[in-house]
Coordinates of C-alpha atoms and ligand atoms in Angstrom, one line a residue:
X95 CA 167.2 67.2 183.0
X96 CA 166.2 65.7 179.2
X97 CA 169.0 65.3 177.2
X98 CA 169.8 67.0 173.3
X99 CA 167.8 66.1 171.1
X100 CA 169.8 66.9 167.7
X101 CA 166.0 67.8 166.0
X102 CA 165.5 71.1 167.4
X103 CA 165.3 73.7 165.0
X104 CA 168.4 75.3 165.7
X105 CA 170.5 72.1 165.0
X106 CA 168.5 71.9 161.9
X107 CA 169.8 75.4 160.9
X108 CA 173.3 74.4 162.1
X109 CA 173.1 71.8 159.8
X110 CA 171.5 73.8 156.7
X111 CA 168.4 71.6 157.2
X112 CA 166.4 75.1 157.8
X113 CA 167.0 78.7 156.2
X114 CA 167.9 81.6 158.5
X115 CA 169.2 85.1 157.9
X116 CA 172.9 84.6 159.3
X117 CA 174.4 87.6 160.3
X118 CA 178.0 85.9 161.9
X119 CA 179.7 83.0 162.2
X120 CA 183.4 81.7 163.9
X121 CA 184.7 78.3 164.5
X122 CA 182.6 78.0 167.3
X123 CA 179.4 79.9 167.2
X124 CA 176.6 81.4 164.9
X125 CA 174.7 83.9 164.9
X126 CA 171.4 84.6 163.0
X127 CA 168.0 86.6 162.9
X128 CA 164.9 85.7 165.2
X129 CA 162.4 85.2 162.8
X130 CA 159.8 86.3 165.6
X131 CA 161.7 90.2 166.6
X132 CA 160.9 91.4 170.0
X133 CA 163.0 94.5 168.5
X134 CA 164.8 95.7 164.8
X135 CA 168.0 93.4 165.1
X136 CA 166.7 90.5 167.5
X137 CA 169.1 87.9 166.5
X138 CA 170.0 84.6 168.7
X139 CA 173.8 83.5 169.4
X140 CA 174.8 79.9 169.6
X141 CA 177.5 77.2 170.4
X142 CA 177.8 75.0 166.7
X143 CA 178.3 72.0 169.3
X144 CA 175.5 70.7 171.3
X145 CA 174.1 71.7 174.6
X146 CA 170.3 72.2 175.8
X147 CA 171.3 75.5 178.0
X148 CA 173.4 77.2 180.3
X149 CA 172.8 74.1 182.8
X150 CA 175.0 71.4 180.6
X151 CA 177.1 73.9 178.7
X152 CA 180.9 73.3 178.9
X153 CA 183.1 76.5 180.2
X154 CA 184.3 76.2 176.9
X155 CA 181.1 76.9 174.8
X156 CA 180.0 79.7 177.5
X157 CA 183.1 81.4 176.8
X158 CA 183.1 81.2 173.1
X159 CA 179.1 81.8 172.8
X160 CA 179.7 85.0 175.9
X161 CA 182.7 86.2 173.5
X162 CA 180.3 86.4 170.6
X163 CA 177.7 87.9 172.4
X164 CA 179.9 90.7 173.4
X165 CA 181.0 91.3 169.9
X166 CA 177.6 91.4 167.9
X167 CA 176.1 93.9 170.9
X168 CA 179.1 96.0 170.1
X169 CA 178.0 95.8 166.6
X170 CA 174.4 95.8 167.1
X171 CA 175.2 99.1 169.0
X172 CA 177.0 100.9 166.0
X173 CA 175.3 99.6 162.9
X174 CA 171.8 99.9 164.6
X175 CA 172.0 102.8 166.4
X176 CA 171.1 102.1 169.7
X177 CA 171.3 103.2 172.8
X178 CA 171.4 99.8 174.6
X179 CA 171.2 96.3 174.6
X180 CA 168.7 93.7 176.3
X181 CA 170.4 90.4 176.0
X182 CA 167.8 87.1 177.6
X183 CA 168.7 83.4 178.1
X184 CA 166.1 81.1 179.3
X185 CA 166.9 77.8 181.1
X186 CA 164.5 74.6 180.7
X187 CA 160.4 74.8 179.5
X188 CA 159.7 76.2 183.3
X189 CA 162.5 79.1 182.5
X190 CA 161.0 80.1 179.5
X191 CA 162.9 78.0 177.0
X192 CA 161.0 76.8 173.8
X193 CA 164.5 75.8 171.5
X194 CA 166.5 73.2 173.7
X195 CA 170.0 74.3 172.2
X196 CA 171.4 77.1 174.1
X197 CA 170.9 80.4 172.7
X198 CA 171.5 83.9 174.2
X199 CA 168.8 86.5 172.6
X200 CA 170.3 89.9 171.8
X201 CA 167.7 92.8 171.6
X202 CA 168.7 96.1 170.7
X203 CA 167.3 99.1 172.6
X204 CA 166.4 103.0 172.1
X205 CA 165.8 104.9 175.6
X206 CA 162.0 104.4 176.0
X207 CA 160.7 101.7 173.5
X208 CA 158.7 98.7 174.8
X209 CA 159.5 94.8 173.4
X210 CA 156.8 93.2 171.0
X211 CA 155.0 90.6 172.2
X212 CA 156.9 87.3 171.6
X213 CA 155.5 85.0 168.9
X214 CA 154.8 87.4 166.2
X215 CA 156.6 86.7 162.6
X216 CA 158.3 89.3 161.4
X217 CA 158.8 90.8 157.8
X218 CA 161.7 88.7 156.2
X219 CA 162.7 91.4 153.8
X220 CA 163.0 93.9 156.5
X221 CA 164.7 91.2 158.8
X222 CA 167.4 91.0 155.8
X223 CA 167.8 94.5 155.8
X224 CA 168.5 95.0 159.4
X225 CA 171.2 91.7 159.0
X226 CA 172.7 93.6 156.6
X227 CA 173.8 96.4 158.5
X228 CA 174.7 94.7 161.4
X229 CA 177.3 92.5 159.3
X230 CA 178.4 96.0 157.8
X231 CA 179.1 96.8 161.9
X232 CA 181.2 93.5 162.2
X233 CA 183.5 94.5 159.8
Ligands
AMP774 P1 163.4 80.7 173.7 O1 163.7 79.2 173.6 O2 162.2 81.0 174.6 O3 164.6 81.5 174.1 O4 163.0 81.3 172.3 C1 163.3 80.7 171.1 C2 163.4 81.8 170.1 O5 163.7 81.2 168.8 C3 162.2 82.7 169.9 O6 162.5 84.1 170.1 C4 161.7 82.4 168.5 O7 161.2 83.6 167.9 C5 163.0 82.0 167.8 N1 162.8 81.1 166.7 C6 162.0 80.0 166.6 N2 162.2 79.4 165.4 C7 163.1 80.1 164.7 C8 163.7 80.0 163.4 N3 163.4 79.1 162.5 N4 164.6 81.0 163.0 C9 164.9 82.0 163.9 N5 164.4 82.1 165.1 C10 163.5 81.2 165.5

């Protein structure tokens, strides 16, 4: 397997290189909005230390990134109102992955809707708006 490369995107919006519409942070994660929503309140969760994917992650930065995960779904469910979360993690180019610093996708979901197509920007003002609530949910 390649090893990190500290110029992937997500690095660079780790290190305030690149904006993003953050939504949560702790010592050792952060989350922010997908700039390409499959749903209202597609946001990503990451490690702040490096790691390409769940293949070379530590137990320690599963853990803390899982703990994360568990706690902006909770919030995703109450601020959003939904009904039920899809949460996605993709594993080397041949598992789907296009950002090589592991990220767990949570996607919120209403009984009956269907995903957007992947690769489509979204509206940045309406992306705000729908941060903006979920924060409200963390609190
Ligand atoms: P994947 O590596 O396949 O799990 O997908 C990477 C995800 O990152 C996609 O859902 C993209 O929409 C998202 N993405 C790419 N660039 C950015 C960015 N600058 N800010 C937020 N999300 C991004």
């Amino acid at each position: 397997m390649a090893e990190y490369q500290d110029d992937n995107i997500f690095a660079k919006i780790l290190r305030d290189e690149l904006p993003a519409t953050r939504v949560f942070e702790d010592d050792d994660t952060l989350v922010f909005m997908d700039i390409m929503p499959r749903a209202d309140g597609h946001c990503l969760v990451i490690p702040k230390t490096p790691c390409r994917n769940v293949l070379d992650a530590s137990p320690e930065q599963l853990a803390s990134v899982m703990n994360t995960v568990q706690k902006v779904s909770k919030a995703v469910m109450k601020g959003l109102d939904a009904e039920g979360v899809t949460i996605q993690q993709f594993n080397e180019a041949p598992g789907g992955q296009e950002v090589f610093h592991l990220h767990f996708h949570i996607l919120p979901r209403r009984q009956g809707d269907v995903l957007r197509p992947p690769g489509q920007m979204g509206d940045l003002d309406q992306i705000a708006a729908v941060a903006d609530k979920i924060r409200k949910a963390l609190d």
